[in-house]
């Protein structure tokens, strides 16, 4: 697939462990990284290529282990998803999530 230069530049800035083209191969994973690490300027560029429904779909089923608490809260609040759902967690086969200690509990 052929991507625009500005989209590839954003992908290069926020996806550091592969090529921009590899980042864009999986749009949901890419948007999860973008929603966590992209600048406001980068998000404006991405809005030329992704619609609100794409960002909302990412919130519905995000790639686990990427969002941080502040980004998760920011994007859920942006789309009026309150109260904000718990941060997505990775699922480890055969491990009960209730037995895993939360090393980064929310600060109230």
mmCIF file of N, CA and C in Angstrom:
data_model
loop_
_atom_site.group_PDB
_atom_site.id
_atom_site.type_symbol
_atom_site.label_atom_id
_atom_site.label_comp_id
_atom_site.label_asym_id
_atom_site.label_seq_id
_atom_site.Cartn_x
_atom_site.Cartn_y
_atom_site.Cartn_z
ATOM 1 N N UNK A 1 0.834 -1.176 0.000
ATOM 2 C CA UNK A 1 0.000 0.000 0.000
ATOM 3 C C UNK A 1 0.885 1.248 0.000
ATOM 4 N N UNK A 2 0.429 2.287 -0.621
ATOM 5 C CA UNK A 2 1.181 3.547 -0.691
ATOM 6 C C UNK A 2 0.586 4.522 0.323
ATOM 7 N N UNK A 3 1.443 5.094 1.155
ATOM 8 C CA UNK A 3 1.024 6.040 2.185
ATOM 9 C C UNK A 3 1.601 7.417 1.880
ATOM 10 N N UNK A 4 0.920 8.435 2.369
ATOM 11 C CA UNK A 4 1.391 9.804 2.165
ATOM 12 C C UNK A 4 2.621 10.065 3.042
ATOM 13 N N UNK A 5 3.395 11.054 2.640
ATOM 14 C CA UNK A 5 4.609 11.398 3.386
ATOM 15 C C UNK A 5 4.300 11.862 4.803
ATOM 16 N N UNK A 6 3.219 12.654 4.972
ATOM 17 C CA UNK A 6 2.924 13.145 6.322
ATOM 18 C C UNK A 6 2.464 12.021 7.242
ATOM 19 N N UNK A 7 1.714 11.057 6.711
ATOM 20 C CA UNK A 7 1.286 9.916 7.523
ATOM 21 C C UNK A 7 2.487 9.047 7.899
ATOM 22 N N UNK A 8 3.384 8.810 6.965
ATOM 23 C CA UNK A 8 4.597 8.036 7.262
ATOM 24 C C UNK A 8 5.473 8.742 8.292
ATOM 25 N N UNK A 9 5.532 10.067 8.223
ATOM 26 C CA UNK A 9 6.334 10.828 9.191
ATOM 27 C C UNK A 9 5.773 10.672 10.606
ATOM 28 N N UNK A 10 4.457 10.728 10.734
ATOM 29 C CA UNK A 10 3.833 10.526 12.046
ATOM 30 C C UNK A 10 4.107 9.108 12.533
ATOM 31 N N UNK A 11 3.935 8.137 11.664
ATOM 32 C CA UNK A 11 4.173 6.742 12.045
ATOM 33 C C UNK A 11 5.619 6.545 12.502
ATOM 34 N N UNK A 12 6.542 7.190 11.843
ATOM 35 C CA UNK A 12 7.957 7.070 12.210
ATOM 36 C C UNK A 12 8.221 7.663 13.593
ATOM 37 N N UNK A 13 7.541 8.762 13.920
ATOM 38 C CA UNK A 13 7.746 9.415 15.223
ATOM 39 C C UNK A 13 7.182 8.600 16.381
ATOM 40 N N UNK A 14 6.064 7.918 16.163
ATOM 41 C CA UNK A 14 5.424 7.273 17.311
ATOM 42 C C UNK A 14 5.641 5.765 17.379
ATOM 43 N N UNK A 15 6.172 5.170 16.334
ATOM 44 C CA UNK A 15 6.363 3.712 16.288
ATOM 45 C C UNK A 15 7.838 3.456 16.055
ATOM 46 N N UNK A 16 8.569 3.235 17.138
ATOM 47 C CA UNK A 16 10.030 3.230 17.056
ATOM 48 C C UNK A 16 10.659 1.862 16.822
ATOM 49 N N UNK A 17 9.881 0.789 16.817
ATOM 50 C CA UNK A 17 10.508 -0.529 16.693
ATOM 51 C C UNK A 17 10.108 -1.270 15.429
ATOM 52 N N UNK A 18 9.955 -0.523 14.383
ATOM 53 C CA UNK A 18 9.648 -1.084 13.076
ATOM 54 C C UNK A 18 9.570 0.046 12.081
ATOM 55 N N UNK A 19 9.302 -0.294 10.863
ATOM 56 C CA UNK A 19 9.182 0.745 9.843
ATOM 57 C C UNK A 19 7.795 1.387 9.944
ATOM 58 N N UNK A 20 7.657 2.605 9.427
ATOM 59 C CA UNK A 20 6.336 3.234 9.409
ATOM 60 C C UNK A 20 5.299 2.380 8.669
ATOM 61 N N UNK A 21 5.728 1.750 7.592
ATOM 62 C CA UNK A 21 4.809 0.891 6.835
ATOM 63 C C UNK A 21 4.328 -0.283 7.679
ATOM 64 N N UNK A 22 5.235 -0.859 8.471
ATOM 65 C CA UNK A 22 4.844 -1.957 9.364
ATOM 66 C C UNK A 22 3.857 -1.469 10.417
ATOM 67 N N UNK A 23 4.085 -0.270 10.913
ATOM 68 C CA UNK A 23 3.173 0.306 11.912
ATOM 69 C C UNK A 23 1.769 0.448 11.351
ATOM 70 N N UNK A 24 1.670 0.884 10.130
ATOM 71 C CA UNK A 24 0.372 1.156 9.510
ATOM 72 C C UNK A 24 -0.345 -0.100 9.013
ATOM 73 N N UNK A 25 0.353 -1.232 9.003
ATOM 74 C CA UNK A 25 -0.265 -2.496 8.581
ATOM 75 C C UNK A 25 -1.409 -2.912 9.491
ATOM 76 N N UNK A 26 -1.323 -2.511 10.758
ATOM 77 C CA UNK A 26 -2.323 -2.884 11.760
ATOM 78 C C UNK A 26 -2.904 -1.602 12.348
ATOM 79 N N UNK A 27 -3.936 -1.062 11.708
ATOM 80 C CA UNK A 27 -4.454 0.259 12.090
ATOM 81 C C UNK A 27 -4.870 0.392 13.553
ATOM 82 N N UNK A 28 -5.497 -0.626 14.117
ATOM 83 C CA UNK A 28 -5.922 -0.522 15.522
ATOM 84 C C UNK A 28 -4.713 -0.402 16.447
ATOM 85 N N UNK A 29 -3.713 -1.221 16.214
ATOM 86 C CA UNK A 29 -2.501 -1.136 17.034
ATOM 87 C C UNK A 29 -1.826 0.213 16.815
ATOM 88 N N UNK A 30 -1.759 0.652 15.560
ATOM 89 C CA UNK A 30 -1.148 1.944 15.262
ATOM 90 C C UNK A 30 -1.879 3.074 15.976
ATOM 91 N N UNK A 31 -3.213 3.072 15.915
ATOM 92 C CA UNK A 31 -3.971 4.137 16.580
ATOM 93 C C UNK A 31 -3.825 4.070 18.098
ATOM 94 N N UNK A 32 -3.679 2.874 18.645
ATOM 95 C CA UNK A 32 -3.438 2.770 20.086
ATOM 96 C C UNK A 32 -2.135 3.468 20.445
ATOM 97 N N UNK A 33 -1.079 3.230 19.671
ATOM 98 C CA UNK A 33 0.184 3.933 19.910
ATOM 99 C C UNK A 33 0.020 5.437 19.702
ATOM 100 N N UNK A 34 -0.691 5.823 18.651
ATOM 101 C CA UNK A 34 -0.883 7.245 18.364
ATOM 102 C C UNK A 34 -1.639 7.927 19.499
ATOM 103 N N UNK A 35 -2.686 7.288 19.990
ATOM 104 C CA UNK A 35 -3.498 7.888 21.043
ATOM 105 C C UNK A 35 -2.734 7.980 22.364
ATOM 106 N N UNK A 36 -1.664 7.224 22.482
ATOM 107 C CA UNK A 36 -0.839 7.255 23.690
ATOM 108 C C UNK A 36 0.360 8.195 23.532
ATOM 109 N N UNK A 37 0.993 8.197 22.373
ATOM 110 C CA UNK A 37 2.278 8.889 22.229
ATOM 111 C C UNK A 37 2.306 10.070 21.258
ATOM 112 N N UNK A 38 1.319 10.213 20.410
ATOM 113 C CA UNK A 38 1.375 11.276 19.391
ATOM 114 C C UNK A 38 1.120 12.649 20.002
ATOM 115 N N UNK A 39 1.729 13.635 19.401
ATOM 116 C CA UNK A 39 1.491 15.025 19.807
ATOM 117 C C UNK A 39 0.145 15.488 19.251
ATOM 118 N N UNK A 40 -0.319 16.621 19.728
ATOM 119 C CA UNK A 40 -1.562 17.185 19.198
ATOM 120 C C UNK A 40 -1.440 17.456 17.703
ATOM 121 N N UNK A 41 -0.264 17.891 17.271
ATOM 122 C CA UNK A 41 -0.042 18.146 15.849
ATOM 123 C C UNK A 41 -0.110 16.850 15.042
ATOM 124 N N UNK A 42 0.455 15.787 15.596
ATOM 125 C CA UNK A 42 0.397 14.491 14.923
ATOM 126 C C UNK A 42 -1.049 14.007 14.814
ATOM 127 N N UNK A 43 -1.827 14.197 15.865
ATOM 128 C CA UNK A 43 -3.228 13.766 15.841
ATOM 129 C C UNK A 43 -3.994 14.532 14.767
ATOM 130 N N UNK A 44 -3.706 15.808 14.589
ATOM 131 C CA UNK A 44 -4.371 16.578 13.532
ATOM 132 C C UNK A 44 -4.049 16.001 12.155
ATOM 133 N N UNK A 45 -2.825 15.569 11.956
ATOM 134 C CA UNK A 45 -2.461 14.924 10.687
ATOM 135 C C UNK A 45 -3.224 13.606 10.543
ATOM 136 N N UNK A 46 -3.282 12.822 11.608
ATOM 137 C CA UNK A 46 -3.967 11.534 11.547
ATOM 138 C C UNK A 46 -5.456 11.683 11.259
ATOM 139 N N UNK A 47 -6.034 12.780 11.681
ATOM 140 C CA UNK A 47 -7.463 13.011 11.435
ATOM 141 C C UNK A 47 -7.775 13.180 9.945
ATOM 142 N N UNK A 48 -6.750 13.408 9.141
ATOM 143 C CA UNK A 48 -6.956 13.447 7.685
ATOM 144 C C UNK A 48 -7.157 12.032 7.124
ATOM 145 N N UNK A 49 -6.695 11.031 7.859
ATOM 146 C CA UNK A 49 -6.698 9.654 7.364
ATOM 147 C C UNK A 49 -7.606 8.714 8.160
ATOM 148 N N UNK A 50 -7.915 9.099 9.379
ATOM 149 C CA UNK A 50 -8.755 8.285 10.251
ATOM 150 C C UNK A 50 -9.916 9.139 10.750
ATOM 151 N N UNK A 51 -11.104 8.549 10.798
ATOM 152 C CA UNK A 51 -12.272 9.282 11.259
ATOM 153 C C UNK A 51 -12.516 8.992 12.742
ATOM 154 N N UNK A 52 -13.418 9.759 13.348
ATOM 155 C CA UNK A 52 -13.724 9.558 14.767
ATOM 156 C C UNK A 52 -14.100 8.114 15.064
ATOM 157 N N UNK A 53 -14.824 7.482 14.161
ATOM 158 C CA UNK A 53 -15.213 6.086 14.390
ATOM 159 C C UNK A 53 -14.004 5.165 14.505
ATOM 160 N N UNK A 54 -12.910 5.486 13.815
ATOM 161 C CA UNK A 54 -11.690 4.688 13.934
ATOM 162 C C UNK A 54 -11.092 4.827 15.335
ATOM 163 N N UNK A 55 -11.069 6.051 15.846
ATOM 164 C CA UNK A 55 -10.545 6.287 17.190
ATOM 165 C C UNK A 55 -11.448 5.620 18.232
ATOM 166 N N UNK A 56 -12.765 5.717 18.048
ATOM 167 C CA UNK A 56 -13.708 5.083 18.977
ATOM 168 C C UNK A 56 -13.569 3.569 18.943
ATOM 169 N N UNK A 57 -13.379 3.003 17.760
ATOM 170 C CA UNK A 57 -13.197 1.553 17.643
ATOM 171 C C UNK A 57 -11.935 1.110 18.373
ATOM 172 N N UNK A 58 -10.919 1.949 18.357
ATOM 173 C CA UNK A 58 -9.693 1.648 19.088
ATOM 174 C C UNK A 58 -9.970 1.603 20.584
ATOM 175 N N UNK A 59 -10.794 2.521 21.067
ATOM 176 C CA UNK A 59 -11.164 2.498 22.488
ATOM 177 C C UNK A 59 -12.010 1.277 22.830
ATOM 178 N N UNK A 60 -12.814 0.822 21.880
ATOM 179 C CA UNK A 60 -13.660 -0.356 22.113
ATOM 180 C C UNK A 60 -12.845 -1.628 22.261
ATOM 181 N N UNK A 61 -11.742 -1.718 21.543
ATOM 182 C CA UNK A 61 -10.937 -2.940 21.543
ATOM 183 C C UNK A 61 -9.464 -2.578 21.329
ATOM 184 N N UNK A 62 -8.849 -1.921 22.318
ATOM 185 C CA UNK A 62 -7.467 -1.458 22.134
ATOM 186 C C UNK A 62 -6.459 -2.604 22.193
ATOM 187 N N UNK A 63 -5.341 -2.383 21.543
ATOM 188 C CA UNK A 63 -4.223 -3.304 21.713
ATOM 189 C C UNK A 63 -3.783 -3.178 23.169
ATOM 190 N N UNK A 64 -3.743 -4.281 23.902
ATOM 191 C CA UNK A 64 -3.452 -4.259 25.342
ATOM 192 C C UNK A 64 -1.997 -3.905 25.614
ATOM 193 N N UNK A 65 -1.779 -3.276 26.740
ATOM 194 C CA UNK A 65 -0.429 -2.988 27.199
ATOM 195 C C UNK A 65 0.197 -1.740 26.612
ATOM 196 N N UNK A 66 -0.551 -0.948 25.865
ATOM 197 C CA UNK A 66 0.012 0.242 25.234
ATOM 198 C C UNK A 66 -0.473 1.518 25.915
ATOM 199 N N UNK A 67 -1.774 1.641 26.118
ATOM 200 C CA UNK A 67 -2.301 2.853 26.751
ATOM 201 C C UNK A 67 -1.732 3.034 28.147
ATOM 202 N N UNK A 68 -1.420 4.286 28.501
ATOM 203 C CA UNK A 68 -1.134 4.620 29.887
ATOM 204 C C UNK A 68 -2.405 5.231 30.470
ATOM 205 N N UNK A 69 -2.443 5.396 31.772
ATOM 206 C CA UNK A 69 -3.660 5.867 32.435
ATOM 207 C C UNK A 69 -4.119 7.227 31.926
ATOM 208 N N UNK A 70 -3.204 8.166 31.790
ATOM 209 C CA UNK A 70 -3.622 9.520 31.406
ATOM 210 C C UNK A 70 -4.156 9.559 29.975
ATOM 211 N N UNK A 71 -3.533 8.842 29.065
ATOM 212 C CA UNK A 71 -4.019 8.801 27.680
ATOM 213 C C UNK A 71 -5.365 8.100 27.596
ATOM 214 N N UNK A 72 -5.513 7.019 28.327
ATOM 215 C CA UNK A 72 -6.769 6.273 28.347
ATOM 216 C C UNK A 72 -7.905 7.180 28.839
ATOM 217 N N UNK A 73 -7.643 7.886 29.924
ATOM 218 C CA UNK A 73 -8.662 8.785 30.477
ATOM 219 C C UNK A 73 -8.967 9.925 29.503
ATOM 220 N N UNK A 74 -7.925 10.514 28.921
ATOM 221 C CA UNK A 74 -8.104 11.640 27.997
ATOM 222 C C UNK A 74 -8.985 11.266 26.809
ATOM 223 N N UNK A 75 -8.695 10.146 26.177
ATOM 224 C CA UNK A 75 -9.448 9.756 24.986
ATOM 225 C C UNK A 75 -10.860 9.304 25.317
ATOM 226 N N UNK A 76 -11.036 8.641 26.437
ATOM 227 C CA UNK A 76 -12.394 8.268 26.843
ATOM 228 C C UNK A 76 -13.223 9.503 27.162
ATOM 229 N N UNK A 77 -12.625 10.466 27.815
ATOM 230 C CA UNK A 77 -13.339 11.710 28.118
ATOM 231 C C UNK A 77 -13.626 12.499 26.844
ATOM 232 N N UNK A 78 -12.703 12.482 25.897
ATOM 233 C CA UNK A 78 -12.910 13.191 24.628
ATOM 234 C C UNK A 78 -14.169 12.693 23.919
ATOM 235 N N UNK A 79 -14.402 11.390 24.001
ATOM 236 C CA UNK A 79 -15.563 10.805 23.342
ATOM 237 C C UNK A 79 -16.716 10.557 24.316
ATOM 238 N N UNK A 80 -16.696 11.284 25.429
ATOM 239 C CA UNK A 80 -17.807 11.282 26.396
ATOM 240 C C UNK A 80 -18.108 9.884 26.936
ATOM 241 N N UNK A 81 -17.067 9.107 27.144
ATOM 242 C CA UNK A 81 -17.223 7.760 27.698
ATOM 243 C C UNK A 81 -16.902 7.819 29.191
ATOM 244 N N UNK A 82 -17.885 8.294 29.938
ATOM 245 C CA UNK A 82 -17.702 8.404 31.373
ATOM 246 C C UNK A 82 -18.828 7.656 32.069
ATOM 247 N N UNK A 83 -18.552 7.017 33.180
ATOM 248 C CA UNK A 83 -17.238 6.952 33.799
ATOM 249 C C UNK A 83 -16.263 6.158 32.926
ATOM 250 N N UNK A 84 -15.009 6.491 33.056
ATOM 251 C CA UNK A 84 -13.974 5.852 32.240
ATOM 252 C C UNK A 84 -13.817 4.395 32.688
ATOM 253 N N UNK A 85 -13.853 3.503 31.725
ATOM 254 C CA UNK A 85 -13.667 2.072 32.000
ATOM 255 C C UNK A 85 -12.253 1.824 32.517
ATOM 256 N N UNK A 86 -12.047 0.708 33.216
ATOM 257 C CA UNK A 86 -10.687 0.385 33.660
ATOM 258 C C UNK A 86 -9.739 0.259 32.471
ATOM 259 N N UNK A 87 -8.507 0.568 32.723
ATOM 260 C CA UNK A 87 -7.460 0.459 31.713
ATOM 261 C C UNK A 87 -7.375 -0.975 31.203
ATOM 262 N N UNK A 88 -7.285 -1.159 29.879
ATOM 263 C CA UNK A 88 -7.175 -2.528 29.341
ATOM 264 C C UNK A 88 -5.932 -3.226 29.888
ATOM 265 N N UNK A 89 -6.077 -4.506 30.133
ATOM 266 C CA UNK A 89 -4.955 -5.284 30.656
ATOM 267 C C UNK A 89 -4.670 -6.447 29.721
ATOM 268 N N UNK A 90 -3.426 -6.822 29.681
ATOM 269 C CA UNK A 90 -3.055 -7.988 28.881
ATOM 270 C C UNK A 90 -3.614 -9.244 29.531
ATOM 271 N N UNK A 91 -3.981 -10.175 28.692
ATOM 272 C CA UNK A 91 -4.485 -11.453 29.178
ATOM 273 C C UNK A 91 -3.403 -12.513 28.989
ATOM 274 N N UNK A 92 -3.067 -13.176 30.071
ATOM 275 C CA UNK A 92 -2.056 -14.219 30.026
ATOM 276 C C UNK A 92 -2.791 -15.548 30.180
ATOM 277 N N UNK A 93 -2.702 -16.421 29.185
ATOM 278 C CA UNK A 93 -3.411 -17.702 29.272
ATOM 279 C C UNK A 93 -3.049 -18.461 30.549
ATOM 280 N N UNK A 94 -4.075 -18.933 31.244
ATOM 281 C CA UNK A 94 -3.863 -19.729 32.445
ATOM 282 C C UNK A 94 -3.602 -18.923 33.703
ATOM 283 N N UNK A 95 -3.657 -17.588 33.624
ATOM 284 C CA UNK A 95 -3.405 -16.753 34.795
ATOM 285 C C UNK A 95 -4.661 -15.953 35.105
ATOM 286 N N UNK A 96 -5.096 -16.021 36.354
ATOM 287 C CA UNK A 96 -6.263 -15.266 36.795
ATOM 288 C C UNK A 96 -5.837 -13.811 36.967
ATOM 289 N N UNK A 97 -6.450 -12.855 36.224
ATOM 290 C CA UNK A 97 -6.045 -11.453 36.329
ATOM 291 C C UNK A 97 -6.180 -10.890 37.741
ATOM 292 N N UNK A 98 -7.076 -11.453 38.543
ATOM 293 C CA UNK A 98 -7.259 -10.959 39.909
ATOM 294 C C UNK A 98 -6.042 -11.244 40.788
ATOM 295 N N UNK A 99 -5.185 -12.170 40.360
ATOM 296 C CA UNK A 99 -4.013 -12.517 41.171
ATOM 297 C C UNK A 99 -2.780 -11.697 40.804
ATOM 298 N N UNK A 100 -2.902 -10.840 39.802
ATOM 299 C CA UNK A 100 -1.755 -10.042 39.360
ATOM 300 C C UNK A 100 -1.781 -8.689 40.059
ATOM 301 N N UNK A 101 -0.697 -8.352 40.726
ATOM 302 C CA UNK A 101 -0.602 -7.082 41.450
ATOM 303 C C UNK A 101 -0.574 -5.912 40.461
ATOM 304 N N UNK A 102 -1.281 -4.846 40.805
ATOM 305 C CA UNK A 102 -1.273 -3.630 39.985
ATOM 306 C C UNK A 102 -0.133 -2.748 40.479
ATOM 307 N N UNK A 103 0.945 -2.692 39.713
ATOM 308 C CA UNK A 103 2.108 -1.904 40.105
ATOM 309 C C UNK A 103 1.909 -0.408 39.886
ATOM 310 N N UNK A 104 0.870 -0.053 39.142
ATOM 311 C CA UNK A 104 0.603 1.353 38.860
ATOM 312 C C UNK A 104 -0.844 1.694 39.210
ATOM 313 N N UNK A 105 -1.186 1.644 40.499
ATOM 314 C CA UNK A 105 -2.577 1.924 40.859
ATOM 315 C C UNK A 105 -2.928 3.382 40.590
ATOM 316 N N UNK A 106 -4.219 3.650 40.359
ATOM 317 C CA UNK A 106 -4.616 5.024 40.080
ATOM 318 C C UNK A 106 -4.367 5.923 41.284
ATOM 319 N N UNK A 107 -4.045 7.167 41.016
ATOM 320 C CA UNK A 107 -3.843 8.159 42.071
ATOM 321 C C UNK A 107 -5.105 8.991 42.188
ATOM 322 N N UNK A 108 -5.661 9.031 43.372
ATOM 323 C CA UNK A 108 -6.885 9.801 43.590
ATOM 324 C C UNK A 108 -6.616 11.032 44.395
#
